[in-house]
Amino acid sequence: MNTDVIIAGAGPVGLFLACELALAQCSVLILEKEAQPDSPLKQLPFGIRGLSSPTITALYHRGMLHQLELHKHMKQPHSIPGQPPKKPAGHFAGITLNYEDIDTSQWPYQLPGAPDFGMMSEMHELETVLTKRAIEMGVQIHRGLPITGFTQHQDGVTVQAGDQTFTTNWLVGCDGSRSVVRKQGGFEFAGTEPEFTGYSCKVVLQDPEKLRPGRNVMPTGMYFQSQPGYLLLQDFDGGAFHSSDKPVTVAYLQTLLRRIAETDVTISSLEVATTWTDRARQATAYRNGRVLLAGDAAHIHSPLGGQGLNLGIGDAMNLGWKLAATIHGTAPAGLLDTYFTERHPIGAKVLDWSRAQVAIMQATPASRALNAIFRDLINTRDGATYFAGRIWGIHNRYDLGDSHPLVGRIVPDFEFEDGTRLGELMQDGKGVLLDFTANSQFKSIAAGYNGRLLHTGKAAIDRLGLSVILVRPDGIVAWAGEPATFQELPEVIFRWFGNIEHEEVPLTGN
Ligand SMILES: Cc1cc2nc3c(=O)[nH]c(=O)nc-3n(C[C@H](O)[C@H](O)[C@H](O)COP(=O)(O)OP(=O)(O)OC[C@H]3O[C@@H](n4cnc5c(N)ncnc54)[C@H](O)[C@@H]3O)c2cc1C
């Protein structure tokens, strides 16, 4: 029997997408290259990842947020020995953003009690939570089976993994930055070459006190020591070392560390090391026939400022319900194409965000001058608010061609008068028609969609001056209107949910 979807890669993006598809009643098989999910680089402290507001909301909307126990809220003070405690809210090019400087009142549509804007998580924990959910929902995960090739035909895709062959209706490459699906699927991967090689390593230091704690931007690079022996380094070598595929040896690492940190620190042994770069590339299409890309397979950039995972989870949240509707035959024409038109611009912005950081971290006079100006700006209230809005994804908005400022953004987490919240209604992955006017005709319209569109006429404690809101399954506001504009609603519902499955009801504003 054909599987609806085969996903290449059981990383966070592949797992999240699998859960979304299974929630929408699609059969899913994940083929994962690695035999075991555990890697020291996915555990603390290397596996630590900053989660942005859209990712946190996605996890909350699917009832998984509370399962991430290891997270630390960014606004909790973190102390560096010898320095007064700060409340860091992220960084731009190594310049720390202070929580106290951010004016969250500049962001409309945030409601009390909603999930926080930013938090830290750990890759291993996130993948464990997602794997458990995927398995509970019937997703099959075959480990130790790398996809080696595939062939598209009119009705589906034949996938080769080692000596095994699988057939599927759709293939999604979530197989990371070196994606085989992208390389073999005829996708163009356009962008810019790297300026540096980055290193994540665990070493034993003879004299760790010779290194300063925290993030240190130095004349020839950057070093970050989160705990004694856990190091992140950045060396502006044009990415040469990473491209060489040479192993990282103790001798090499010690020379590099001494040069960047400008101290004669000694490394006695090396436990684990990996390299990465700021190469920034993005697929110029996310779909070729029945083959799609998501996550690092679709876009790569430096991890500066921590955006890649968030970008990938955003892809999965956007793609899941659209691909499921396409599979079930309920998608309106062109729905699947909006995956690319909505997600590609968000990805392009993140690539530029990482390029901008690299540009002001180099050891050139121009770079240093720009860095000083950025530092001043980040220390202003408006500057900090702008940078936090970008880093936490608050400014993310899809252009859905509507002038209402809420359309294209994540729906606020309304609290209803019965004590429940909108987030609880989103857990089934359906669209929601939030109707604060309790118009009985809206209920009939939603009923026509056979459970694909929920209607709620519950009163909200604070409805932010809004009357009716159409929310897509991915939590994005598709329409927000007043009684005078209610006539627009059936067309907007059709645009996202397709044909009504029951008899149509004429709409009035009463
Ligand atoms: C040092 C560092 C710090 C970072 N910090 C942050 C941060 O704070 N916030 C943030 O948002 N992002 C951060 N990132 C980026 C983030 O880790 C990635 O963007 C994210 O892991 C991408 O997820 P993914 O599922 O797309 O790819 P991956 O996590 O790479 O998963 C891909 C999976 O596919 C599998 N695979 C590969 N090839 C095949 C094949 N042929 N067949 C089957 N399976 C295959 C792999 O084994 C892997 O399990 C950081 C990255 C680095 C390196």
PDB file of C-alpha atoms and ligand atoms in Angstrom, residues 7-15 31-34 42 46 48-52 120 123 127 143 145-148 174-181 200 232 274 276 294-297 299 301 303 305-312, ligand 1:
ATOM      1  CA  ILE A   7       9.645  12.238   4.906  1.00  0.00           C
ATOM      2  CA  ALA A   8      13.435  12.113   4.582  1.00  0.00           C
ATOM      3  CA  GLY A   9      14.975  12.824   7.993  1.00  0.00           C
ATOM      4  CA  ALA A  10      13.813  12.523  11.606  1.00  0.00           C
ATOM      5  CA  GLY A  11      15.265  15.862  12.677  1.00  0.00           C
ATOM      6  CA  PRO A  12      12.971  18.356  14.401  1.00  0.00           C
ATOM      7  CA  VAL A  13      11.453  19.585  11.130  1.00  0.00           C
ATOM      8  CA  GLY A  14      10.738  16.115   9.713  1.00  0.00           C
ATOM      9  CA  LEU A  15       9.219  15.005  13.013  1.00  0.00           C
ATOM     10  CA  LEU A  31      13.249   7.346   6.694  1.00  0.00           C
ATOM     11  CA  GLU A  32      16.185   8.466   8.847  1.00  0.00           C
ATOM     12  CA  LYS A  33      19.866   8.017   8.031  1.00  0.00           C
ATOM     13  CA  GLU A  34      21.135   7.630  11.605  1.00  0.00           C
ATOM     14  CA  LYS A  42      22.147  17.545  20.352  1.00  0.00           C
ATOM     15  CA  PHE A  46      25.604  22.332  22.313  1.00  0.00           C
ATOM     16  CA  ILE A  48      20.613  24.364  23.230  1.00  0.00           C
ATOM     17  CA  ARG A  49      18.363  26.264  20.826  1.00  0.00           C
ATOM     18  CA  GLY A  50      16.552  29.561  21.162  1.00  0.00           C
ATOM     19  CA  LEU A  51      12.888  29.153  20.276  1.00  0.00           C
ATOM     20  CA  SER A  52      11.046  32.110  18.782  1.00  0.00           C
ATOM     21  CA  MET A 120      15.530  28.092  25.305  1.00  0.00           C
ATOM     22  CA  MET A 123      17.420  19.611  20.496  1.00  0.00           C
ATOM     23  CA  GLU A 127      13.165  15.561  19.229  1.00  0.00           C
ATOM     24  CA  ARG A 143      16.109   4.407  11.336  1.00  0.00           C
ATOM     25  CA  LEU A 145      17.909   3.903   6.272  1.00  0.00           C
ATOM     26  CA  PRO A 146      19.351   6.887   4.354  1.00  0.00           C
ATOM     27  CA  ILE A 147      17.493   7.879   1.218  1.00  0.00           C
ATOM     28  CA  THR A 148      19.907   7.354  -1.666  1.00  0.00           C
ATOM     29  CA  CYS A 174      13.674  17.301   5.690  1.00  0.00           C
ATOM     30  CA  ASP A 175      17.146  15.798   5.459  1.00  0.00           C
ATOM     31  CA  GLY A 176      19.131  18.803   6.560  1.00  0.00           C
ATOM     32  CA  SER A 177      21.690  21.102   4.984  1.00  0.00           C
ATOM     33  CA  ARG A 178      23.307  18.458   2.757  1.00  0.00           C
ATOM     34  CA  SER A 179      19.892  17.208   1.601  1.00  0.00           C
ATOM     35  CA  VAL A 180      19.991  14.326  -0.877  1.00  0.00           C
ATOM     36  CA  VAL A 181      16.369  15.090  -1.799  1.00  0.00           C
ATOM     37  CA  SER A 200      31.380  23.510  18.447  1.00  0.00           C
ATOM     38  CA  LEU A 232      32.038  27.753  20.289  1.00  0.00           C
ATOM     39  CA  THR A 274      31.996  19.691  14.708  1.00  0.00           C
ATOM     40  CA  TRP A 276      29.755  24.805  10.452  1.00  0.00           C
ATOM     41  CA  ALA A 294      11.415  21.977   4.369  1.00  0.00           C
ATOM     42  CA  GLY A 295      13.856  23.080   7.081  1.00  0.00           C
ATOM     43  CA  ASP A 296      17.623  23.133   6.508  1.00  0.00           C
ATOM     44  CA  ALA A 297      17.076  21.158   3.297  1.00  0.00           C
ATOM     45  CA  HIS A 299      17.651  26.976   3.405  1.00  0.00           C
ATOM     46  CA  HIS A 301      22.651  30.161   6.971  1.00  0.00           C
ATOM     47  CA  PRO A 303      23.412  29.838  13.341  1.00  0.00           C
ATOM     48  CA  GLY A 305      21.117  34.568  16.505  1.00  0.00           C
ATOM     49  CA  GLY A 306      19.522  31.123  16.394  1.00  0.00           C
ATOM     50  CA  GLN A 307      16.943  31.111  13.621  1.00  0.00           C
ATOM     51  CA  GLY A 308      17.295  27.894  11.580  1.00  0.00           C
ATOM     52  CA  LEU A 309      15.215  25.587  13.735  1.00  0.00           C
ATOM     53  CA  ASN A 310      12.509  28.223  14.085  1.00  0.00           C
ATOM     54  CA  LEU A 311      12.440  28.718  10.334  1.00  0.00           C
ATOM     55  CA  GLY A 312      12.112  24.968   9.792  1.00  0.00           C
TER      56      GLY A 312
HETATM   57  C1  LIG B   1      25.893  25.594  16.656  1.00  0.00           C
HETATM   58  C2  LIG B   1      24.474  25.726  16.200  1.00  0.00           C
HETATM   59  C3  LIG B   1      23.567  26.467  16.971  1.00  0.00           C
HETATM   60  C4  LIG B   1      22.242  26.633  16.544  1.00  0.00           C
HETATM   61  N1  LIG B   1      21.363  27.351  17.303  1.00  0.00           N
HETATM   62  C5  LIG B   1      20.091  27.528  16.894  1.00  0.00           C
HETATM   63  C6  LIG B   1      19.159  28.242  17.688  1.00  0.00           C
HETATM   64  O1  LIG B   1      19.454  28.718  18.781  1.00  0.00           O
HETATM   65  N2  LIG B   1      17.884  28.404  17.209  1.00  0.00           N
HETATM   66  C7  LIG B   1      17.517  27.904  15.987  1.00  0.00           C
HETATM   67  O2  LIG B   1      16.356  28.107  15.594  1.00  0.00           O
HETATM   68  N3  LIG B   1      18.382  27.179  15.234  1.00  0.00           N
HETATM   69  C8  LIG B   1      19.646  26.977  15.648  1.00  0.00           C
HETATM   70  N4  LIG B   1      20.514  26.233  14.898  1.00  0.00           N
HETATM   71  C9  LIG B   1      20.047  25.635  13.621  1.00  0.00           C
HETATM   72  C10 LIG B   1      19.212  24.361  13.845  1.00  0.00           C
HETATM   73  O3  LIG B   1      19.911  23.418  14.623  1.00  0.00           O
HETATM   74  C11 LIG B   1      18.849  23.744  12.494  1.00  0.00           C
HETATM   75  O4  LIG B   1      18.325  24.738  11.651  1.00  0.00           O
HETATM   76  C12 LIG B   1      17.841  22.623  12.672  1.00  0.00           C
HETATM   77  O5  LIG B   1      18.424  21.540  13.354  1.00  0.00           O
HETATM   78  C13 LIG B   1      17.308  22.145  11.315  1.00  0.00           C
HETATM   79  O6  LIG B   1      16.441  21.070  11.509  1.00  0.00           O
HETATM   80  P1  LIG B   1      16.156  20.064  10.301  1.00  0.00           P
HETATM   81  O7  LIG B   1      15.224  19.034  10.849  1.00  0.00           O
HETATM   82  O8  LIG B   1      15.773  20.829   9.093  1.00  0.00           O
HETATM   83  O9  LIG B   1      17.568  19.437   9.958  1.00  0.00           O
HETATM   84  P2  LIG B   1      18.508  18.504  10.862  1.00  0.00           P
HETATM   85  O10 LIG B   1      18.384  18.852  12.288  1.00  0.00           O
HETATM   86  O11 LIG B   1      19.856  18.590  10.228  1.00  0.00           O
HETATM   87  O12 LIG B   1      17.905  17.044  10.657  1.00  0.00           O
HETATM   88  C14 LIG B   1      18.039  16.387   9.406  1.00  0.00           C
HETATM   89  C15 LIG B   1      17.874  14.891   9.631  1.00  0.00           C
HETATM   90  O13 LIG B   1      17.932  14.251   8.363  1.00  0.00           O
HETATM   91  C16 LIG B   1      18.775  13.102   8.480  1.00  0.00           C
HETATM   92  N5  LIG B   1      19.296  12.802   7.142  1.00  0.00           N
HETATM   93  C17 LIG B   1      20.316  13.394   6.481  1.00  0.00           C
HETATM   94  N6  LIG B   1      20.460  12.853   5.256  1.00  0.00           N
HETATM   95  C18 LIG B   1      19.514  11.886   5.138  1.00  0.00           C
HETATM   96  C19 LIG B   1      19.144  10.981   4.108  1.00  0.00           C
HETATM   97  N7  LIG B   1      19.804  10.930   2.920  1.00  0.00           N
HETATM   98  N8  LIG B   1      18.103  10.136   4.322  1.00  0.00           N
HETATM   99  C20 LIG B   1      17.414  10.154   5.498  1.00  0.00           C
HETATM  100  N9  LIG B   1      17.759  10.973   6.527  1.00  0.00           N
HETATM  101  C21 LIG B   1      18.774  11.850   6.337  1.00  0.00           C
HETATM  102  C22 LIG B   1      19.823  13.510   9.499  1.00  0.00           C
HETATM  103  O14 LIG B   1      20.448  12.383  10.093  1.00  0.00           O
HETATM  104  C23 LIG B   1      18.978  14.303  10.491  1.00  0.00           C
HETATM  105  O15 LIG B   1      18.414  13.478  11.489  1.00  0.00           O
HETATM  106  C24 LIG B   1      21.828  26.043  15.316  1.00  0.00           C
HETATM  107  C25 LIG B   1      22.749  25.278  14.551  1.00  0.00           C
HETATM  108  C26 LIG B   1      24.042  25.127  14.975  1.00  0.00           C
HETATM  109  C27 LIG B   1      25.000  24.326  14.137  1.00  0.00           C
END
